[in-house]
Amino acid sequence: RSVTQKKTHTLLNMNRMCASFTIGLLLIIATPIHSLRGVQQGKTPMSSLTHSFEPVLSNEEKYLNMAELLGACWDFSSVLRKIGQTTLARDFESNIRKAEALYKSVPSNRRQSLESLLLLERESGIHGPNGQLQDYSAATGLLWIRRYLEFHLDMYTAILASSDPTAAAIDAYKTQIEPFHGWALRKLFTVRLSTMMPPRDELLAMLGNFKTQEFGKKEEQLVLKDIRSLVSTWQPIVTQWRTAYQDLDLEDTRRA
């Protein structure tokens, strides 16, 4: 292929990747409450996710354990499927598989941490300069997984501070996703978030996997407590995750 054809192919891949991410994210915002089932034994999806992500950051807080991270991401996808978000789960899983493909193909001493795996891939020479990532790469998959988590981290933090869910979602989008969208996607996403976010009580019931008729003050406090724990667990993980990308010049900031 010529240089122009390669550039065009790369941009088309980026557009497909971002469009798929956008569609999936819009679907999870619009989850119909009647599709959910009550939580068994008082355990919410938020508390399950906290338990999954807690081992990702090493005790010394020096690296992100890659095996634990992949496992936690699969657990997150499982939660998405349990609340009826099959389309989003498929997209999320496609990004996990990009990371797993590299993880399974390299020696164990080069894959223990997120940083070592990303460095190994960068040294292979598949990426372009200034963080221009190949669409099929582990770095691309892990980049969009992180952005997705950061969106939810910001939104949940605002909801814990009693923000309106619509305002919380739009603000999180503007911070974490909008910089990587072109005009058309930005307009579409902002309009959809402005009109599709459920009221606060319904959103919390969804996040706790409760039916609306089962949801009262006791359930609300349980869900808020579990969201707070998840936010506290995610924050240092995504901070170190972002730092690794910046240090390795893998932060692909191109717009779709």
C-alpha positions as protocol buffer text, in pm:
chain_id: "A"
residue {
  index: 1
  type: ARG
  ca { x: 0 y: 0 z: 0 }
}
residue {
  index: 2
  type: SER
  ca { x: 100 y: 359 z: -54 }
}
residue {
  index: 3
  type: VAL
  ca { x: 152 y: 591 z: 243 }
}
residue {
  index: 4
  type: THR
  ca { x: -178 y: 767 z: 163 }
}
residue {
  index: 5
  type: GLN
  ca { x: -367 y: 436 z: 154 }
}
residue {
  index: 6
  type: LYS
  ca { x: -218 y: 332 z: 486 }
}
residue {
  index: 7
  type: LYS
  ca { x: -317 y: 660 z: 649 }
}
residue {
  index: 8
  type: THR
  ca { x: -671 y: 631 z: 510 }
}
residue {
  index: 9
  type: HIS
  ca { x: -699 y: 272 z: 634 }
}
residue {
  index: 10
  type: THR
  ca { x: -581 y: 373 z: 982 }
}
residue {
  index: 11
  type: LEU
  ca { x: -830 y: 662 z: 1004 }
}
residue {
  index: 12
  type: LEU
  ca { x: -1115 y: 436 z: 893 }
}
residue {
  index: 13
  type: ASN
  ca { x: -1022 y: 189 z: 1166 }
}
residue {
  index: 14
  type: MET
  ca { x: -1019 y: 468 z: 1422 }
}
residue {
  index: 15
  type: ASN
  ca { x: -1361 y: 587 z: 1306 }
}
residue {
  index: 16
  type: ARG
  ca { x: -1508 y: 238 z: 1333 }
}
residue {
  index: 17
  type: MET
  ca { x: -1354 y: 189 z: 1676 }
}
residue {
  index: 18
  type: CYS
  ca { x: -1487 y: 517 z: 1815 }
}
residue {
  index: 19
  type: ALA
  ca { x: -1830 y: 476 z: 1655 }
}
residue {
  index: 20
  type: SER
  ca { x: -1864 y: 130 z: 1810 }
}
residue {
  index: 21
  type: PHE
  ca { x: -1762 y: 269 z: 2148 }
}
residue {
  index: 22
  type: THR
  ca { x: -2015 y: 552 z: 2114 }
}
residue {
  index: 23
  type: ILE
  ca { x: -2306 y: 325 z: 2025 }
}
residue {
  index: 24
  type: GLY
  ca { x: -2225 y: 91 z: 2313 }
}
residue {
  index: 25
  type: LEU
  ca { x: -2197 y: 374 z: 2565 }
}
residue {
  index: 26
  type: LEU
  ca { x: -2528 y: 522 z: 2455 }
}
residue {
  index: 27
  type: LEU
  ca { x: -2696 y: 185 z: 2499 }
}
residue {
  index: 28
  type: ILE
  ca { x: -2587 y: 144 z: 2859 }
}
residue {
  index: 29
  type: ILE
  ca { x: -2723 y: 490 z: 2943 }
}
residue {
  index: 30
  type: ALA
  ca { x: -3061 y: 386 z: 2803 }
}
residue {
  index: 31
  type: THR
  ca { x: -3098 y: 56 z: 2992 }
}
residue {
  index: 32
  type: PRO
  ca { x: -3468 y: -17 z: 3044 }
}
residue {
  index: 33
  type: ILE
  ca { x: -3534 y: -60 z: 3415 }
}
residue {
  index: 34
  type: HIS
  ca { x: -3781 y: -343 z: 3359 }
}
residue {
  index: 35
  type: SER
  ca { x: -3498 y: -558 z: 3217 }
}
residue {
  index: 36
  type: LEU
  ca { x: -3321 y: -579 z: 3553 }
}
residue {
  index: 37
  type: ARG
  ca { x: -3354 y: -836 z: 3828 }
}
residue {
  index: 38
  type: GLY
  ca { x: -3314 y: -789 z: 4201 }
}
residue {
  index: 39
  type: VAL
  ca { x: -2978 y: -850 z: 4364 }
}
residue {
  index: 40
  type: GLN
  ca { x: -2937 y: -1174 z: 4554 }
}
residue {
  index: 41
  type: GLN
  ca { x: -2808 y: -1165 z: 4912 }
}
residue {
  index: 42
  type: GLY
  ca { x: -2775 y: -784 z: 4906 }
}
residue {
  index: 43
  type: LYS
  ca { x: -2476 y: -791 z: 4670 }
}
residue {
  index: 44
  type: THR
  ca { x: -2485 y: -521 z: 4402 }
}
residue {
  index: 45
  type: PRO
  ca { x: -2296 y: -513 z: 4071 }
}
residue {
  index: 46
  type: MET
  ca { x: -2098 y: -218 z: 4208 }
}
residue {
  index: 47
  type: SER
  ca { x: -1968 y: -415 z: 4505 }
}
residue {
  index: 48
  type: SER
  ca { x: -1880 y: -710 z: 4280 }
}
residue {
  index: 49
  type: LEU
  ca { x: -1678 y: -481 z: 4055 }
}
residue {
  index: 50
  type: THR
  ca { x: -1495 y: -332 z: 4350 }
}
residue {
  index: 51
  type: HIS
  ca { x: -1393 y: -679 z: 4462 }
}
residue {
  index: 52
  type: SER
  ca { x: -1269 y: -760 z: 4110 }
}
residue {
  index: 53
  type: PHE
  ca { x: -1062 y: -443 z: 4064 }
}
residue {
  index: 54
  type: GLU
  ca { x: -906 y: -425 z: 4412 }
}
residue {
  index: 55
  type: PRO
  ca { x: -611 y: -661 z: 4330 }
}
residue {
  index: 56
  type: VAL
  ca { x: -521 y: -476 z: 4006 }
}
residue {
  index: 57
  type: LEU
  ca { x: -297 y: -222 z: 4176 }
}
residue {
  index: 58
  type: SER
  ca { x: -2 y: -396 z: 4339 }
}
residue {
  index: 59
  type: ASN
  ca { x: 43 y: -366 z: 4714 }
}
residue {
  index: 60
  type: GLU
  ca { x: 344 y: -143 z: 4658 }
}
residue {
  index: 61
  type: GLU
  ca { x: 134 y: 69 z: 4417 }
}
residue {
  index: 62
  type: LYS
  ca { x: 416 y: 57 z: 4167 }
}
residue {
  index: 63
  type: TYR
  ca { x: 245 y: -121 z: 3879 }
}
residue {
  index: 64
  type: LEU
  ca { x: -87 y: -250 z: 3747 }
}
residue {
  index: 65
  type: ASN
  ca { x: -104 y: -629 z: 3750 }
}
residue {
  index: 66
  type: MET
  ca { x: -198 y: -731 z: 3397 }
}
residue {
  index: 67
  type: ALA
  ca { x: -351 y: -1067 z: 3483 }
}
residue {
  index: 68
  type: GLU
  ca { x: -572 y: -910 z: 3751 }
}
residue {
  index: 69
  type: LEU
  ca { x: -666 y: -625 z: 3519 }
}
residue {
  index: 70
  type: LEU
  ca { x: -779 y: -856 z: 3240 }
}
residue {
  index: 71
  type: GLY
  ca { x: -978 y: -1063 z: 3488 }
}
residue {
  index: 72
  type: ALA
  ca { x: -1148 y: -754 z: 3631 }
}
residue {
  index: 73
  type: CYS
  ca { x: -1235 y: -632 z: 3282 }
}
residue {
  index: 74
  type: TRP
  ca { x: -1399 y: -967 z: 3201 }
}
residue {
  index: 75
  type: ASP
  ca { x: -1596 y: -937 z: 3525 }
}
residue {
  index: 76
  type: PHE
  ca { x: -1706 y: -588 z: 3420 }
}
residue {
  index: 77
  type: SER
  ca { x: -1823 y: -729 z: 3088 }
}
residue {
  index: 78
  type: SER
  ca { x: -2013 y: -1001 z: 3275 }
}
residue {
  index: 79
  type: VAL
  ca { x: -2194 y: -734 z: 3477 }
}
residue {
  index: 80
  type: LEU
  ca { x: -2288 y: -556 z: 3154 }
}
residue {
  index: 81
  type: ARG
  ca { x: -2440 y: -876 z: 3021 }
}
residue {
  index: 82
  type: LYS
  ca { x: -2633 y: -939 z: 3343 }
}
residue {
  index: 83
  type: ILE
  ca { x: -2803 y: -599 z: 3314 }
}
residue {
  index: 84
  type: GLY
  ca { x: -2895 y: -661 z: 2952 }
}
residue {
  index: 85
  type: GLN
  ca { x: -2614 y: -469 z: 2778 }
}
residue {
  index: 86
  type: THR
  ca { x: -2507 y: -741 z: 2535 }
}
residue {
  index: 87
  type: THR
  ca { x: -2405 y: -500 z: 2257 }
}
residue {
  index: 88
  type: LEU
  ca { x: -2182 y: -297 z: 2484 }
}
residue {
  index: 89
  type: ALA
  ca { x: -2038 y: -615 z: 2637 }
}
residue {
  index: 90
  type: ARG
  ca { x: -1937 y: -738 z: 2292 }
}
residue {
  index: 91
  type: ASP
  ca { x: -1756 y: -412 z: 2215 }
}
residue {
  index: 92
  type: PHE
  ca { x: -1587 y: -411 z: 2554 }
}
residue {
  index: 93
  type: GLU
  ca { x: -1482 y: -773 z: 2507 }
}
residue {
  index: 94
  type: SER
  ca { x: -1332 y: -696 z: 2166 }
}
residue {
  index: 95
  type: ASN
  ca { x: -1099 y: -450 z: 2337 }
}
residue {
  index: 96
  type: ILE
  ca { x: -1011 y: -701 z: 2607 }
}
residue {
  index: 97
  type: ARG
  ca { x: -924 y: -957 z: 2340 }
}
residue {
  index: 98
  type: LYS
  ca { x: -684 y: -712 z: 2175 }
}
residue {
  index: 99
  type: ALA
  ca { x: -492 y: -695 z: 2501 }
}
residue {
  index: 100
  type: GLU
  ca { x: -521 y: -1069 z: 2566 }
}
residue {
  index: 101
  type: ALA
  ca { x: -386 y: -1157 z: 2222 }
}
residue {
  index: 102
  type: LEU
  ca { x: -57 y: -993 z: 2306 }
}
residue {
  index: 103
  type: TYR
  ca { x: -61 y: -1104 z: 2670 }
}
residue {
  index: 104
  type: LYS
  ca { x: -90 y: -1471 z: 2577 }
}
residue {
  index: 105
  type: SER
  ca { x: 181 y: -1455 z: 2311 }
}
residue {
  index: 106
  type: VAL
  ca { x: 471 y: -1315 z: 2513 }
}
residue {
  index: 107
  type: PRO
  ca { x: 699 y: -1454 z: 2787 }
}
residue {
  index: 108
  type: SER
  ca { x: 563 y: -1428 z: 3140 }
}
residue {
  index: 109
  type: ASN
  ca { x: 846 y: -1200 z: 3249 }
}
residue {
  index: 110
  type: ARG
  ca { x: 740 y: -938 z: 2990 }
}
residue {
  index: 111
  type: ARG
  ca { x: 369 y: -928 z: 3073 }
}
residue {
  index: 112
  type: GLN
  ca { x: 336 y: -901 z: 3449 }
}
residue {
  index: 113
  type: SER
  ca { x: 246 y: -532 z: 3444 }
}
residue {
  index: 114
  type: LEU
  ca { x: 50 y: -307 z: 3213 }
}
residue {
  index: 115
  type: GLU
  ca { x: 360 y: -96 z: 3164 }
}
residue {
  index: 116
  type: SER
  ca { x: 583 y: -388 z: 3061 }
}
residue {
  index: 117
  type: LEU
  ca { x: 325 y: -518 z: 2813 }
}
residue {
  index: 118
  type: LEU
  ca { x: 277 y: -176 z: 2653 }
}
residue {
  index: 119
  type: LEU
  ca { x: 653 y: -124 z: 2633 }
}
residue {
  index: 120
  type: LEU
  ca { x: 699 y: -461 z: 2464 }
}
residue {
  index: 121
  type: GLU
  ca { x: 439 y: -375 z: 2202 }
}
residue {
  index: 122
  type: ARG
  ca { x: 584 y: -29 z: 2141 }
}
residue {
  index: 123
  type: GLU
  ca { x: 930 y: -178 z: 2090 }
}
residue {
  index: 124
  type: SER
  ca { x: 788 y: -403 z: 1818 }
}
residue {
  index: 125
  type: GLY
  ca { x: 749 y: -91 z: 1603 }
}
residue {
  index: 126
  type: ILE
  ca { x: 383 y: -136 z: 1506 }
}
residue {
  index: 127
  type: HIS
  ca { x: 273 y: 211 z: 1623 }
}
residue {
  index: 128
  type: GLY
  ca { x: 327 y: 542 z: 1449 }
}
residue {
  index: 129
  type: PRO
  ca { x: 488 y: 852 z: 1603 }
}
residue {
  index: 130
  type: ASN
  ca { x: 311 y: 1078 z: 1853 }
}
residue {
  index: 131
  type: GLY
  ca { x: 93 y: 801 z: 1991 }
}
residue {
  index: 132
  type: GLN
  ca { x: -67 y: 692 z: 1663 }
}
residue {
  index: 133
  type: LEU
  ca { x: -179 y: 343 z: 1757 }
}
residue {
  index: 134
  type: GLN
  ca { x: -267 y: 49 z: 1536 }
}
residue {
  index: 135
  type: ASP
  ca { x: -636 y: -34 z: 1573 }
}
residue {
  index: 136
  type: TYR
  ca { x: -575 y: -405 z: 1637 }
}
residue {
  index: 137
  type: SER
  ca { x: -314 y: -343 z: 1907 }
}
residue {
  index: 138
  type: ALA
  ca { x: -330 y: -413 z: 2278 }
}
residue {
  index: 139
  type: ALA
  ca { x: -256 y: -45 z: 2338 }
}
residue {
  index: 140
  type: THR
  ca { x: -569 y: 58 z: 2149 }
}
residue {
  index: 141
  type: GLY
  ca { x: -790 y: -187 z: 2335 }
}
residue {
  index: 142
  type: LEU
  ca { x: -655 y: -82 z: 2673 }
}
residue {
  index: 143
  type: LEU
  ca { x: -683 y: 287 z: 2583 }
}
residue {
  index: 144
  type: TRP
  ca { x: -1056 y: 263 z: 2514 }
}
residue {
  index: 145
  type: ILE
  ca { x: -1119 y: 44 z: 2818 }
}
residue {
  index: 146
  type: ARG
  ca { x: -954 y: 312 z: 3032 }
}
residue {
  index: 147
  type: ARG
  ca { x: -1154 y: 593 z: 2872 }
}
residue {
  index: 148
  type: TYR
  ca { x: -1473 y: 403 z: 2935 }
}
residue {
  index: 149
  type: LEU
  ca { x: -1382 y: 354 z: 3301 }
}
residue {
  index: 150
  type: GLU
  ca { x: -1284 y: 720 z: 3333 }
}
residue {
  index: 151
  type: PHE
  ca { x: -1621 y: 829 z: 3197 }
}
residue {
  index: 152
  type: HIS
  ca { x: -1800 y: 623 z: 3459 }
}
residue {
  index: 153
  type: LEU
  ca { x: -1560 y: 729 z: 3732 }
}
residue {
  index: 154
  type: ASP
  ca { x: -1634 y: 1097 z: 3668 }
}
residue {
  index: 155
  type: MET
  ca { x: -2008 y: 1039 z: 3635 }
}
residue {
  index: 156
  type: TYR
  ca { x: -2031 y: 834 z: 3955 }
}
residue {
  index: 157
  type: THR
  ca { x: -1822 y: 1086 z: 4148 }
}
residue {
  index: 158
  type: ALA
  ca { x: -2062 y: 1364 z: 4048 }
}
residue {
  index: 159
  type: ILE
  ca { x: -2365 y: 1153 z: 4137 }
}
residue {
  index: 160
  type: LEU
  ca { x: -2218 y: 1086 z: 4480 }
}
residue {
  index: 161
  type: ALA
  ca { x: -2200 y: 1464 z: 4520 }
}
residue {
  index: 162
  type: SER
  ca { x: -2577 y: 1475 z: 4447 }
}
residue {
  index: 163
  type: SER
  ca { x: -2543 y: 1602 z: 4091 }
}
residue {
  index: 164
  type: ASP
  ca { x: -2828 y: 1547 z: 3848 }
}
residue {
  index: 165
  type: PRO
  ca { x: -2749 y: 1232 z: 3642 }
}
residue {
  index: 166
  type: THR
  ca { x: -2791 y: 1415 z: 3312 }
}
residue {
  index: 167
  type: ALA
  ca { x: -2551 y: 1692 z: 3413 }
}
residue {
  index: 168
  type: ALA
  ca { x: -2310 y: 1435 z: 3558 }
}
residue {
  index: 169
  type: ALA
  ca { x: -2308 y: 1230 z: 3236 }
}
residue {
  index: 170
  type: ILE
  ca { x: -2264 y: 1532 z: 3009 }
}
residue {
  index: 171
  type: ASP
  ca { x: -1980 y: 1673 z: 3219 }
}
residue {
  index: 172
  type: ALA
  ca { x: -1808 y: 1332 z: 3225 }
}
residue {
  index: 173
  type: TYR
  ca { x: -1848 y: 1303 z: 2850 }
}
residue {
  index: 174
  type: LYS
  ca { x: -1702 y: 1649 z: 2789 }
}
residue {
  index: 175
  type: THR
  ca { x: -1399 y: 1564 z: 3000 }
}
residue {
  index: 176
  type: GLN
  ca { x: -1323 y: 1206 z: 2899 }
}
residue {
  index: 177
  type: ILE
  ca { x: -1470 y: 1138 z: 2553 }
}
residue {
  index: 178
  type: GLU
  ca { x: -1556 y: 1460 z: 2369 }
}
residue {
  index: 179
  type: PRO
  ca { x: -1193 y: 1558 z: 2300 }
}
residue {
  index: 180
  type: PHE
  ca { x: -1163 y: 1246 z: 2081 }
}
residue {
  index: 181
  type: HIS
  ca { x: -1486 y: 1297 z: 1884 }
}
residue {
  index: 182
  type: GLY
  ca { x: -1541 y: 1502 z: 1572 }
}
residue {
  index: 183
  type: TRP
  ca { x: -1825 y: 1752 z: 1540 }
}
residue {
  index: 184
  type: ALA
  ca { x: -2091 y: 1502 z: 1431 }
}
residue {
  index: 185
  type: LEU
  ca { x: -2025 y: 1255 z: 1714 }
}
residue {
  index: 186
  type: ARG
  ca { x: -2005 y: 1534 z: 1971 }
}
residue {
  index: 187
  type: LYS
  ca { x: -2342 y: 1672 z: 1865 }
}
residue {
  index: 188
  type: LEU
  ca { x: -2506 y: 1328 z: 1861 }
}
residue {
  index: 189
  type: PHE
  ca { x: -2365 y: 1222 z: 2194 }
}
residue {
  index: 190
  type: THR
  ca { x: -2456 y: 1546 z: 2374 }
}
residue {
  index: 191
  type: VAL
  ca { x: -2815 y: 1534 z: 2249 }
}
residue {
  index: 192
  type: ARG
  ca { x: -2858 y: 1170 z: 2346 }
}
residue {
  index: 193
  type: LEU
  ca { x: -2713 y: 1218 z: 2694 }
}
residue {
  index: 194
  type: SER
  ca { x: -2936 y: 1522 z: 2742 }
}
residue {
  index: 195
  type: THR
  ca { x: -3251 y: 1325 z: 2670 }
}
residue {
  index: 196
  type: MET
  ca { x: -3188 y: 963 z: 2773 }
}
residue {
  index: 197
  type: MET
  ca { x: -3052 y: 974 z: 3127 }
}
residue {
  index: 198
  type: PRO
  ca { x: -3307 y: 837 z: 3378 }
}
residue {
  index: 199
  type: PRO
  ca { x: -3396 y: 1023 z: 3700 }
}
residue {
  index: 200
  type: ARG
  ca { x: -3161 y: 978 z: 3994 }
}
residue {
  index: 201
  type: ASP
  ca { x: -3368 y: 712 z: 4175 }
}
residue {
  index: 202
  type: GLU
  ca { x: -3408 y: 505 z: 3860 }
}
residue {
  index: 203
  type: LEU
  ca { x: -3039 y: 530 z: 3778 }
}
residue {
  index: 204
  type: LEU
  ca { x: -2936 y: 418 z: 4127 }
}
residue {
  index: 205
  type: ALA
  ca { x: -3183 y: 129 z: 4108 }
}
residue {
  index: 206
  type: MET
  ca { x: -3024 y: 29 z: 3776 }
}
residue {
  index: 207
  type: LEU
  ca { x: -2672 y: 46 z: 3917 }
}
residue {
  index: 208
  type: GLY
  ca { x: -2778 y: -165 z: 4214 }
}
residue {
  index: 209
  type: ASN
  ca { x: -2971 y: -408 z: 3993 }
}
residue {
  index: 210
  type: PHE
  ca { x: -3294 y: -344 z: 4183 }
}
residue {
  index: 211
  type: LYS
  ca { x: -3644 y: -324 z: 4041 }
}
residue {
  index: 212
  type: THR
  ca { x: -3786 y: 25 z: 4089 }
}
residue {
  index: 213
  type: GLN
  ca { x: -4068 y: -103 z: 4312 }
}
residue {
  index: 214
  type: GLU
  ca { x: -3806 y: -261 z: 4542 }
}
residue {
  index: 215
  type: PHE
  ca { x: -3595 y: 53 z: 4568 }
}
residue {
  index: 216
  type: GLY
  ca { x: -3616 y: 259 z: 4888 }
}
residue {
  index: 217
  type: LYS
  ca { x: -3388 y: 456 z: 5120 }
}
residue {
  index: 218
  type: LYS
  ca { x: -3214 y: 145 z: 5250 }
}
residue {
  index: 219
  type: GLU
  ca { x: -3135 y: 26 z: 4897 }
}
residue {
  index: 220
  type: GLU
  ca { x: -3025 y: 376 z: 4795 }
}
residue {
  index: 221
  type: GLN
  ca { x: -2773 y: 396 z: 5077 }
}
residue {
  index: 222
  type: LEU
  ca { x: -2641 y: 50 z: 4989 }
}
residue {
  index: 223
  type: VAL
  ca { x: -2588 y: 146 z: 4626 }
}
residue {
  index: 224
  type: LEU
  ca { x: -2426 y: 480 z: 4713 }
}
residue {
  index: 225
  type: LYS
  ca { x: -2189 y: 305 z: 4954 }
}
residue {
  index: 226
  type: ASP
  ca { x: -2092 y: 54 z: 4686 }
}
residue {
  index: 227
  type: ILE
  ca { x: -2044 y: 325 z: 4423 }
}
residue {
  index: 228
  type: ARG
  ca { x: -1820 y: 515 z: 4664 }
}
residue {
  index: 229
  type: SER
  ca { x: -1606 y: 205 z: 4716 }
}
residue {
  index: 230
  type: LEU
  ca { x: -1581 y: 144 z: 4342 }
}
residue {
  index: 231
  type: VAL
  ca { x: -1480 y: 504 z: 4275 }
}
residue {
  index: 232
  type: SER
  ca { x: -1210 y: 482 z: 4544 }
}
residue {
  index: 233
  type: THR
  ca { x: -1080 y: 162 z: 4388 }
}
residue {
  index: 234
  type: TRP
  ca { x: -1086 y: 287 z: 4029 }
}
residue {
  index: 235
  type: GLN
  ca { x: -923 y: 627 z: 4092 }
}
residue {
  index: 236
  type: PRO
  ca { x: -560 y: 519 z: 4157 }
}
residue {
  index: 237
  type: ILE
  ca { x: -587 y: 252 z: 3888 }
}
residue {
  index: 238
  type: VAL
  ca { x: -687 y: 487 z: 3605 }
}
residue {
  index: 239
  type: THR
  ca { x: -438 y: 750 z: 3727 }
}
residue {
  index: 240
  type: GLN
  ca { x: -148 y: 505 z: 3695 }
}
residue {
  index: 241
  type: TRP
  ca { x: -295 y: 372 z: 3370 }
}
residue {
  index: 242
  type: ARG
  ca { x: -296 y: 721 z: 3217 }
}
residue {
  index: 243
  type: THR
  ca { x: 57 y: 790 z: 3342 }
}
residue {
  index: 244
  type: ALA
  ca { x: 185 y: 474 z: 3174 }
}
residue {
  index: 245
  type: TYR
  ca { x: 40 y: 582 z: 2839 }
}
residue {
  index: 246
  type: GLN
  ca { x: 186 y: 929 z: 2868 }
}
residue {
  index: 247
  type: ASP
  ca { x: 529 y: 802 z: 2968 }
}
residue {
  index: 248
  type: LEU
  ca { x: 536 y: 562 z: 2672 }
}
residue {
  index: 249
  type: ASP
  ca { x: 392 y: 816 z: 2423 }
}
residue {
  index: 250
  type: LEU
  ca { x: 89 y: 596 z: 2352 }
}
residue {
  index: 251
  type: GLU
  ca { x: -190 y: 844 z: 2429 }
}
residue {
  index: 252
  type: ASP
  ca { x: -360 y: 850 z: 2088 }
}
residue {
  index: 253
  type: THR
  ca { x: -556 y: 1178 z: 2082 }
}
residue {
  index: 254
  type: ARG
  ca { x: -681 y: 1169 z: 1723 }
}
residue {
  index: 255
  type: ARG
  ca { x: -1048 y: 1252 z: 1674 }
}
residue {
  index: 256
  type: ALA
  ca { x: -1304 y: 1026 z: 1516 }
}
